PDB file of C-alpha atoms in Angstrom:
ATOM      1  CA  ASP A   1      -0.054  -0.017  -0.031  1.00 68.00           C
ATOM      2  CA  VAL A   2       1.074   3.458  -0.798  1.00 66.00           C
ATOM      3  CA  LYS A   3       1.642   5.507   2.331  1.00 90.00           C
ATOM      4  CA  VAL A   4       1.840   9.332   2.440  1.00 96.00           C
ATOM      5  CA  THR A   5       2.609  10.653   5.893  1.00 96.00           C
ATOM      6  CA  GLN A   6       2.623  14.182   7.078  1.00 96.00           C
ATOM      7  CA  SER A   7       4.656  15.398  10.023  1.00 90.00           C
ATOM      8  CA  SER A   8       1.799  16.724  12.205  1.00 91.00           C
ATOM      9  CA  ARG A   9      -1.885  16.223  12.370  1.00 93.00           C
ATOM     10  CA  TYR A  10      -2.359  19.495  14.344  1.00 96.00           C
ATOM     11  CA  LEU A  11      -0.243  22.570  14.398  1.00 97.00           C
ATOM     12  CA  VAL A  12      -0.828  25.920  16.129  1.00 97.00           C
ATOM     13  CA  LYS A  13       1.535  28.910  15.196  1.00 97.00           C
ATOM     14  CA  ARG A  14       1.527  32.685  15.649  1.00 97.00           C
ATOM     15  CA  THR A  15       1.224  35.212  13.028  1.00 97.00           C
ATOM     16  CA  GLY A  16       4.593  35.973  11.454  1.00 97.00           C
ATOM     17  CA  GLU A  17       6.170  32.685  12.375  1.00 97.00           C
ATOM     18  CA  LYS A  18       7.949  30.538   9.608  1.00 97.00           C
ATOM     19  CA  VAL A  19       6.106  27.225   9.233  1.00 97.00           C
ATOM     20  CA  PHE A  20       7.355  23.976   7.779  1.00 97.00           C
ATOM     21  CA  LEU A  21       4.903  21.168   6.790  1.00 97.00           C
ATOM     22  CA  GLU A  22       6.642  17.971   5.894  1.00 97.00           C
ATOM     23  CA  CYS A  23       5.309  15.214   3.664  1.00 97.00           C
ATOM     24  CA  VAL A  24       6.967  11.811   2.932  1.00 97.00           C
ATOM     25  CA  GLN A  25       5.879   9.074   0.524  1.00 96.00           C
ATOM     26  CA  ASP A  26       7.250   5.534   0.505  1.00 94.00           C
ATOM     27  CA  MET A  27       6.301   4.410  -3.001  1.00 91.00           C
ATOM     28  CA  ASP A  28       8.982   6.088  -5.093  1.00 93.00           C
ATOM     29  CA  HIS A  29       6.435   8.323  -6.749  1.00 93.00           C
ATOM     30  CA  GLU A  30       7.600  11.029  -9.128  1.00 93.00           C
ATOM     31  CA  ASN A  31       4.834  13.589  -8.309  1.00 94.00           C
ATOM     32  CA  MET A  32       4.068  15.232  -5.108  1.00 96.00           C
ATOM     33  CA  PHE A  33       1.434  17.889  -4.380  1.00 96.00           C
ATOM     34  CA  TRP A  34       0.320  20.306  -1.654  1.00 97.00           C
ATOM     35  CA  TYR A  35      -3.297  21.281  -1.327  1.00 97.00           C
ATOM     36  CA  ARG A  36      -5.270  23.257   1.120  1.00 97.00           C
ATOM     37  CA  GLN A  37      -8.823  22.230   2.039  1.00 96.00           C
ATOM     38  CA  ASP A  38     -11.298  24.802   3.211  1.00 95.00           C
ATOM     39  CA  PRO A  39     -15.087  24.319   3.870  1.00 90.00           C
ATOM     40  CA  GLY A  40     -17.155  25.234   0.894  1.00 88.00           C
ATOM     41  CA  LEU A  41     -14.083  25.690  -1.317  1.00 91.00           C
ATOM     42  CA  GLY A  42     -12.920  22.180  -1.734  1.00 92.00           C
ATOM     43  CA  LEU A  43      -9.277  21.355  -2.399  1.00 94.00           C
ATOM     44  CA  ARG A  44      -7.050  23.929  -4.001  1.00 94.00           C
ATOM     45  CA  LEU A  45      -3.530  23.246  -5.368  1.00 94.00           C
ATOM     46  CA  ILE A  46      -0.801  25.236  -3.880  1.00 96.00           C
ATOM     47  CA  TYR A  47       2.372  23.731  -5.469  1.00 96.00           C
ATOM     48  CA  PHE A  48       3.428  20.525  -7.151  1.00 95.00           C
ATOM     49  CA  SER A  49       6.665  18.787  -8.099  1.00 95.00           C
ATOM     50  CA  TYR A  50       7.335  16.409 -10.897  1.00 92.00           C
ATOM     51  CA  ASP A  51      10.858  15.534  -9.770  1.00 91.00           C
ATOM     52  CA  VAL A  52      13.513  16.268  -7.233  1.00 92.00           C
ATOM     53  CA  LYS A  53      14.392  19.993  -7.139  1.00 88.00           C
ATOM     54  CA  MET A  54      11.606  20.880  -9.469  1.00 91.00           C
ATOM     55  CA  LYS A  55       8.423  22.798  -8.549  1.00 94.00           C
ATOM     56  CA  GLU A  56       5.519  24.307 -10.248  1.00 93.00           C
ATOM     57  CA  LYS A  57       2.885  26.821  -8.897  1.00 94.00           C
ATOM     58  CA  GLY A  58      -0.551  25.634  -8.561  1.00 92.00           C
ATOM     59  CA  ASP A  59      -3.694  27.823  -8.368  1.00 91.00           C
ATOM     60  CA  ILE A  60      -2.914  29.596  -5.023  1.00 95.00           C
ATOM     61  CA  PRO A  61       0.858  29.804  -4.408  1.00 96.00           C
ATOM     62  CA  GLU A  62       0.906  33.227  -2.958  1.00 96.00           C
ATOM     63  CA  GLY A  63       2.416  33.210   0.630  1.00 96.00           C
ATOM     64  CA  TYR A  64       3.863  29.711   0.233  1.00 98.00           C
ATOM     65  CA  SER A  65       7.038  28.151  -1.089  1.00 97.00           C
ATOM     66  CA  VAL A  66       8.183  24.414  -1.347  1.00 97.00           C
ATOM     67  CA  SER A  67      11.275  22.295  -1.327  1.00 97.00           C
ATOM     68  CA  ARG A  68      12.017  18.918  -2.733  1.00 97.00           C
ATOM     69  CA  GLU A  69      15.487  17.855  -2.055  1.00 95.00           C
ATOM     70  CA  LYS A  70      14.820  14.196  -1.963  1.00 96.00           C
ATOM     71  CA  LYS A  71      12.323  12.192  -4.076  1.00 95.00           C
ATOM     72  CA  GLU A  72      10.370  10.980  -1.195  1.00 96.00           C
ATOM     73  CA  ARG A  73       9.926  14.280   0.681  1.00 97.00           C
ATOM     74  CA  PHE A  74       8.178  17.423  -0.222  1.00 97.00           C
ATOM     75  CA  SER A  75       7.958  20.319   2.176  1.00 97.00           C
ATOM     76  CA  LEU A  76       5.546  23.228   2.288  1.00 98.00           C
ATOM     77  CA  ILE A  77       6.871  26.451   3.770  1.00 98.00           C
ATOM     78  CA  LEU A  78       4.869  29.392   5.063  1.00 97.00           C
ATOM     79  CA  GLU A  79       7.534  32.142   5.210  1.00 94.00           C
ATOM     80  CA  SER A  80       5.447  34.402   7.489  1.00 97.00           C
ATOM     81  CA  ALA A  81       2.239  32.739   8.624  1.00 97.00           C
ATOM     82  CA  SER A  82      -0.926  34.762   8.504  1.00 97.00           C
ATOM     83  CA  THR A  83      -4.360  34.118   9.958  1.00 97.00           C
ATOM     84  CA  ASN A  84      -5.838  33.480   6.441  1.00 97.00           C
ATOM     85  CA  GLN A  85      -3.579  30.559   6.197  1.00 98.00           C
ATOM     86  CA  THR A  86      -5.479  28.762   8.910  1.00 98.00           C
ATOM     87  CA  SER A  87      -6.576  25.626   6.953  1.00 98.00           C
ATOM     88  CA  MET A  88      -6.271  21.868   6.466  1.00 97.00           C
ATOM     89  CA  TYR A  89      -3.178  21.075   4.386  1.00 98.00           C
ATOM     90  CA  LEU A  90      -3.159  17.866   2.361  1.00 97.00           C
ATOM     91  CA  CYS A  91      -0.146  16.295   0.715  1.00 97.00           C
ATOM     92  CA  ALA A  92      -0.523  13.871  -2.158  1.00 96.00           C
ATOM     93  CA  SER A  93       1.695  11.815  -4.423  1.00 95.00           C
ATOM     94  CA  SER A  94       1.251   9.934  -7.673  1.00 92.00           C
ATOM     95  CA  ARG A  95       3.494   7.586  -9.712  1.00 90.00           C
ATOM     96  CA  ASP A  96       4.193   9.657 -12.814  1.00 83.00           C
ATOM     97  CA  ARG A  97       2.509  12.090 -15.216  1.00 77.00           C
ATOM     98  CA  SER A  98       0.176   9.600 -16.753  1.00 78.00           C
ATOM     99  CA  LEU A  99      -3.282  11.014 -16.794  1.00 71.00           C
ATOM    100  CA  PHE A 100      -4.603   7.782 -15.555  1.00 74.00           C
ATOM    101  CA  ASN A 101      -2.862   7.582 -12.336  1.00 82.00           C
ATOM    102  CA  GLU A 102      -4.655   8.406  -9.063  1.00 88.00           C
ATOM    103  CA  GLN A 103      -3.250  10.663  -6.416  1.00 92.00           C
ATOM    104  CA  PHE A 104      -2.734   9.233  -2.918  1.00 94.00           C
ATOM    105  CA  PHE A 105      -3.370  11.523  -0.089  1.00 96.00           C
ATOM    106  CA  GLY A 106      -1.908  11.860   3.386  1.00 96.00           C
ATOM    107  CA  PRO A 107      -3.943  12.355   6.532  1.00 94.00           C
ATOM    108  CA  GLY A 108      -3.670  16.197   6.578  1.00 96.00           C
ATOM    109  CA  THR A 109      -2.247  18.848   8.910  1.00 97.00           C
ATOM    110  CA  ARG A 110      -4.709  21.182  10.474  1.00 96.00           C
ATOM    111  CA  LEU A 111      -2.823  24.406  10.852  1.00 98.00           C
ATOM    112  CA  THR A 112      -4.133  27.253  13.062  1.00 98.00           C
ATOM    113  CA  VAL A 113      -2.462  30.658  12.941  1.00 97.00           C
ATOM    114  CA  LEU A 114      -3.326  32.943  15.899  1.00 97.00           C
TER     115      LEU A 114
ATOM    116  CA  ALA B   1     -10.163  28.568 -16.458  1.00 69.00           C
ATOM    117  CA  GLN B   2     -11.139  24.977 -15.775  1.00 78.00           C
ATOM    118  CA  SER B   3     -13.677  24.379 -13.126  1.00 88.00           C
ATOM    119  CA  VAL B   4     -15.752  21.655 -11.468  1.00 94.00           C
ATOM    120  CA  SER B   5     -19.112  22.295 -10.114  1.00 95.00           C
ATOM    121  CA  GLN B   6     -20.833  20.183  -7.495  1.00 95.00           C
ATOM    122  CA  HIS B   7     -24.394  21.436  -7.148  1.00 87.00           C
ATOM    123  CA  ASN B   8     -25.360  19.690  -3.922  1.00 88.00           C
ATOM    124  CA  HIS B   9     -23.420  20.854  -0.935  1.00 92.00           C
ATOM    125  CA  HIS B  10     -25.205  18.873   1.645  1.00 95.00           C
ATOM    126  CA  VAL B  11     -27.402  15.756   1.106  1.00 97.00           C
ATOM    127  CA  ILE B  12     -29.306  13.864   3.813  1.00 97.00           C
ATOM    128  CA  LEU B  13     -30.660  10.543   3.003  1.00 97.00           C
ATOM    129  CA  SER B  14     -32.128   7.551   4.920  1.00 97.00           C
ATOM    130  CA  GLU B  15     -30.517   4.152   4.605  1.00 96.00           C
ATOM    131  CA  ALA B  16     -31.512   2.210   1.525  1.00 96.00           C
ATOM    132  CA  ALA B  17     -32.356   5.359  -0.473  1.00 97.00           C
ATOM    133  CA  SER B  18     -30.691   5.900  -3.879  1.00 97.00           C
ATOM    134  CA  LEU B  19     -28.023   8.403  -4.366  1.00 97.00           C
ATOM    135  CA  GLU B  20     -27.048  10.574  -7.174  1.00 97.00           C
ATOM    136  CA  LEU B  21     -24.465  13.549  -6.766  1.00 97.00           C
ATOM    137  CA  GLY B  22     -24.042  15.923  -9.536  1.00 96.00           C
ATOM    138  CA  CYS B  23     -20.804  16.935 -10.991  1.00 96.00           C
ATOM    139  CA  ASN B  24     -20.298  19.195 -14.059  1.00 96.00           C
ATOM    140  CA  TYR B  25     -16.959  20.367 -15.432  1.00 93.00           C
ATOM    141  CA  SER B  26     -15.778  23.096 -17.699  1.00 89.00           C
ATOM    142  CA  TYR B  27     -12.802  21.997 -19.663  1.00 78.00           C
ATOM    143  CA  GLY B  28     -12.486  21.748 -23.520  1.00 74.00           C
ATOM    144  CA  GLY B  29      -9.844  19.180 -23.839  1.00 76.00           C
ATOM    145  CA  THR B  30      -9.631  15.384 -23.301  1.00 78.00           C
ATOM    146  CA  VAL B  31     -10.729  14.853 -19.696  1.00 82.00           C
ATOM    147  CA  ASN B  32      -9.959  12.319 -17.010  1.00 89.00           C
ATOM    148  CA  LEU B  33     -12.452  12.427 -14.220  1.00 93.00           C
ATOM    149  CA  PHE B  34     -12.315  11.218 -10.621  1.00 95.00           C
ATOM    150  CA  TRP B  35     -14.515  10.936  -7.597  1.00 97.00           C
ATOM    151  CA  TYR B  36     -12.788  10.903  -4.262  1.00 97.00           C
ATOM    152  CA  VAL B  37     -14.278  10.312  -0.836  1.00 97.00           C
ATOM    153  CA  GLN B  38     -13.254  11.485   2.618  1.00 96.00           C
ATOM    154  CA  TYR B  39     -14.792   9.494   5.490  1.00 96.00           C
ATOM    155  CA  PRO B  40     -14.927  11.170   8.825  1.00 93.00           C
ATOM    156  CA  GLY B  41     -11.429  11.319  10.371  1.00 90.00           C
ATOM    157  CA  GLN B  42      -9.869   9.565   7.327  1.00 92.00           C
ATOM    158  CA  HIS B  43      -7.695  10.626   4.506  1.00 92.00           C
ATOM    159  CA  LEU B  44      -9.071  11.211   0.996  1.00 95.00           C
ATOM    160  CA  GLN B  45      -9.284   8.180  -1.100  1.00 94.00           C
ATOM    161  CA  LEU B  46     -10.270   7.276  -4.714  1.00 94.00           C
ATOM    162  CA  LEU B  47     -13.623   5.943  -5.356  1.00 96.00           C
ATOM    163  CA  LEU B  48     -13.620   5.645  -9.003  1.00 96.00           C
ATOM    164  CA  LYS B  49     -12.090   7.158 -12.134  1.00 94.00           C
ATOM    165  CA  TYR B  50     -12.925   7.619 -15.863  1.00 93.00           C
ATOM    166  CA  PHE B  51     -10.164   7.546 -18.447  1.00 88.00           C
ATOM    167  CA  SER B  52     -11.651   6.356 -21.737  1.00 86.00           C
ATOM    168  CA  GLY B  53     -13.950   3.695 -23.151  1.00 89.00           C
ATOM    169  CA  ASP B  54     -17.235   2.728 -21.420  1.00 93.00           C
ATOM    170  CA  PRO B  55     -18.714   5.872 -20.009  1.00 93.00           C
ATOM    171  CA  LEU B  56     -20.252   4.008 -17.111  1.00 96.00           C
ATOM    172  CA  VAL B  57     -17.564   3.466 -14.469  1.00 96.00           C
ATOM    173  CA  LYS B  58     -17.839   1.241 -11.561  1.00 96.00           C
ATOM    174  CA  GLY B  59     -15.913   1.931  -8.372  1.00 94.00           C
ATOM    175  CA  ILE B  60     -15.573   0.629  -4.821  1.00 93.00           C
ATOM    176  CA  LYS B  61     -18.333  -0.050  -2.333  1.00 94.00           C
ATOM    177  CA  GLY B  62     -21.115  -0.238  -4.994  1.00 96.00           C
ATOM    178  CA  PHE B  63     -20.617   3.205  -6.443  1.00 97.00           C
ATOM    179  CA  GLU B  64     -20.732   3.981 -10.176  1.00 97.00           C
ATOM    180  CA  ALA B  65     -20.565   7.186 -12.286  1.00 98.00           C
ATOM    181  CA  GLU B  66     -21.656   8.019 -15.795  1.00 96.00           C
ATOM    182  CA  PHE B  67     -19.587  10.205 -18.033  1.00 94.00           C
ATOM    183  CA  ILE B  68     -21.816  12.194 -20.367  1.00 94.00           C
ATOM    184  CA  LYS B  69     -19.687  14.169 -22.747  1.00 91.00           C
ATOM    185  CA  SER B  70     -22.437  16.217 -24.182  1.00 91.00           C
ATOM    186  CA  LYS B  71     -23.520  17.370 -20.823  1.00 93.00           C
ATOM    187  CA  PHE B  72     -20.031  17.842 -19.361  1.00 93.00           C
ATOM    188  CA  SER B  73     -21.208  15.679 -16.492  1.00 95.00           C
ATOM    189  CA  PHE B  74     -19.839  12.922 -14.350  1.00 96.00           C
ATOM    190  CA  ASN B  75     -22.426  12.139 -11.802  1.00 97.00           C
ATOM    191  CA  LEU B  76     -21.985   9.704  -8.996  1.00 97.00           C
ATOM    192  CA  ARG B  77     -24.668   7.033  -8.123  1.00 97.00           C
ATOM    193  CA  LYS B  78     -25.389   4.386  -5.712  1.00 97.00           C
ATOM    194  CA  PRO B  79     -28.657   2.359  -5.683  1.00 97.00           C
ATOM    195  CA  SER B  80     -28.887   1.898  -1.976  1.00 97.00           C
ATOM    196  CA  VAL B  81     -26.856   3.838   0.529  1.00 97.00           C
ATOM    197  CA  GLN B  82     -25.656   2.670   3.917  1.00 97.00           C
ATOM    198  CA  TRP B  83     -24.895   4.542   7.151  1.00 96.00           C
ATOM    199  CA  SER B  84     -21.297   3.942   6.412  1.00 96.00           C
ATOM    200  CA  ASP B  85     -21.468   6.027   3.288  1.00 97.00           C
ATOM    201  CA  THR B  86     -21.579   9.133   5.357  1.00 97.00           C
ATOM    202  CA  ALA B  87     -18.722  11.117   4.076  1.00 97.00           C
ATOM    203  CA  GLU B  88     -17.646  14.132   1.882  1.00 96.00           C
ATOM    204  CA  TYR B  89     -17.439  13.443  -1.779  1.00 97.00           C
ATOM    205  CA  PHE B  90     -15.234  15.318  -4.282  1.00 97.00           C
ATOM    206  CA  CYS B  91     -15.312  15.316  -8.039  1.00 96.00           C
ATOM    207  CA  ALA B  92     -12.089  16.157  -9.845  1.00 94.00           C
ATOM    208  CA  VAL B  93     -10.916  16.600 -13.461  1.00 91.00           C
ATOM    209  CA  ASN B  94      -7.359  16.110 -14.619  1.00 87.00           C
ATOM    210  CA  THR B  95      -6.531  18.958 -16.792  1.00 75.00           C
ATOM    211  CA  GLY B  96      -3.128  17.676 -17.862  1.00 72.00           C
ATOM    212  CA  PHE B  97      -0.055  16.226 -16.334  1.00 72.00           C
ATOM    213  CA  GLN B  98      -1.771  15.176 -13.130  1.00 74.00           C
ATOM    214  CA  LYS B  99      -3.059  18.668 -12.331  1.00 82.00           C
ATOM    215  CA  LEU B 100      -6.436  18.033 -10.640  1.00 88.00           C
ATOM    216  CA  VAL B 101      -9.065  20.614 -10.275  1.00 91.00           C
ATOM    217  CA  PHE B 102     -11.542  19.753  -7.530  1.00 93.00           C
ATOM    218  CA  GLY B 103     -15.126  20.589  -6.982  1.00 95.00           C
ATOM    219  CA  THR B 104     -16.214  22.147  -3.656  1.00 95.00           C
ATOM    220  CA  GLY B 105     -17.486  18.803  -2.322  1.00 96.00           C
ATOM    221  CA  THR B 106     -20.825  17.302  -1.126  1.00 96.00           C
ATOM    222  CA  ARG B 107     -21.321  16.317   2.351  1.00 96.00           C
ATOM    223  CA  LEU B 108     -23.558  13.253   2.570  1.00 97.00           C
ATOM    224  CA  LEU B 109     -25.220  12.215   5.806  1.00 97.00           C
ATOM    225  CA  VAL B 110     -27.059   8.905   5.861  1.00 97.00           C
ATOM    226  CA  SER B 111     -29.296   8.430   8.744  1.00 94.00           C
ATOM    227  CA  PRO B 112     -29.980   4.812   9.954  1.00 88.00           C
TER     228      PRO B 112
END
């Protein structure tokens, strides 16, 4: 079974703090993704990566950056957290760029910014 | 811009009732369509997907979906729901190179 793990289930930070969210997948997948999930808005893509050291902006990249130094690990960085970044953050991975492949999701990190 | 619309935000059904959740997409190219489900406290998981061929797709737990190209729709159905189907359901379209666009989700509550 594919396993996608996220470093924290719950996180509370203060406005202005730098926040790191970590994601690890164990199936040698090429692609990794970061989404945020908000009630009534569904999932929105923040950033994604097709390979090590590669990154692409998603639909809502503002206020975020990412890092992929190793194939299995994809980090989401909030340089200066703000209250409007309070949300559920989901990491996902998929095998390759084939349109047919599904994405496998982690359990999510619920981030609260005070 | 590509978009996915799920018209029903909240659905309440009794056990054994039939279910149909609507999904319409806006995308002019070749589409690949997915339904994902998120059970309470669990991670998002794939219910079914359409890639090509037979427009009627069967998934896990008795769910199916029909792709109607002329209507830009991919509605999810189940003939008889169970209490354990209580969850949030998301429709998504793959617009290229694994970039998924999700709908806003439908919360289904099945009362025993």
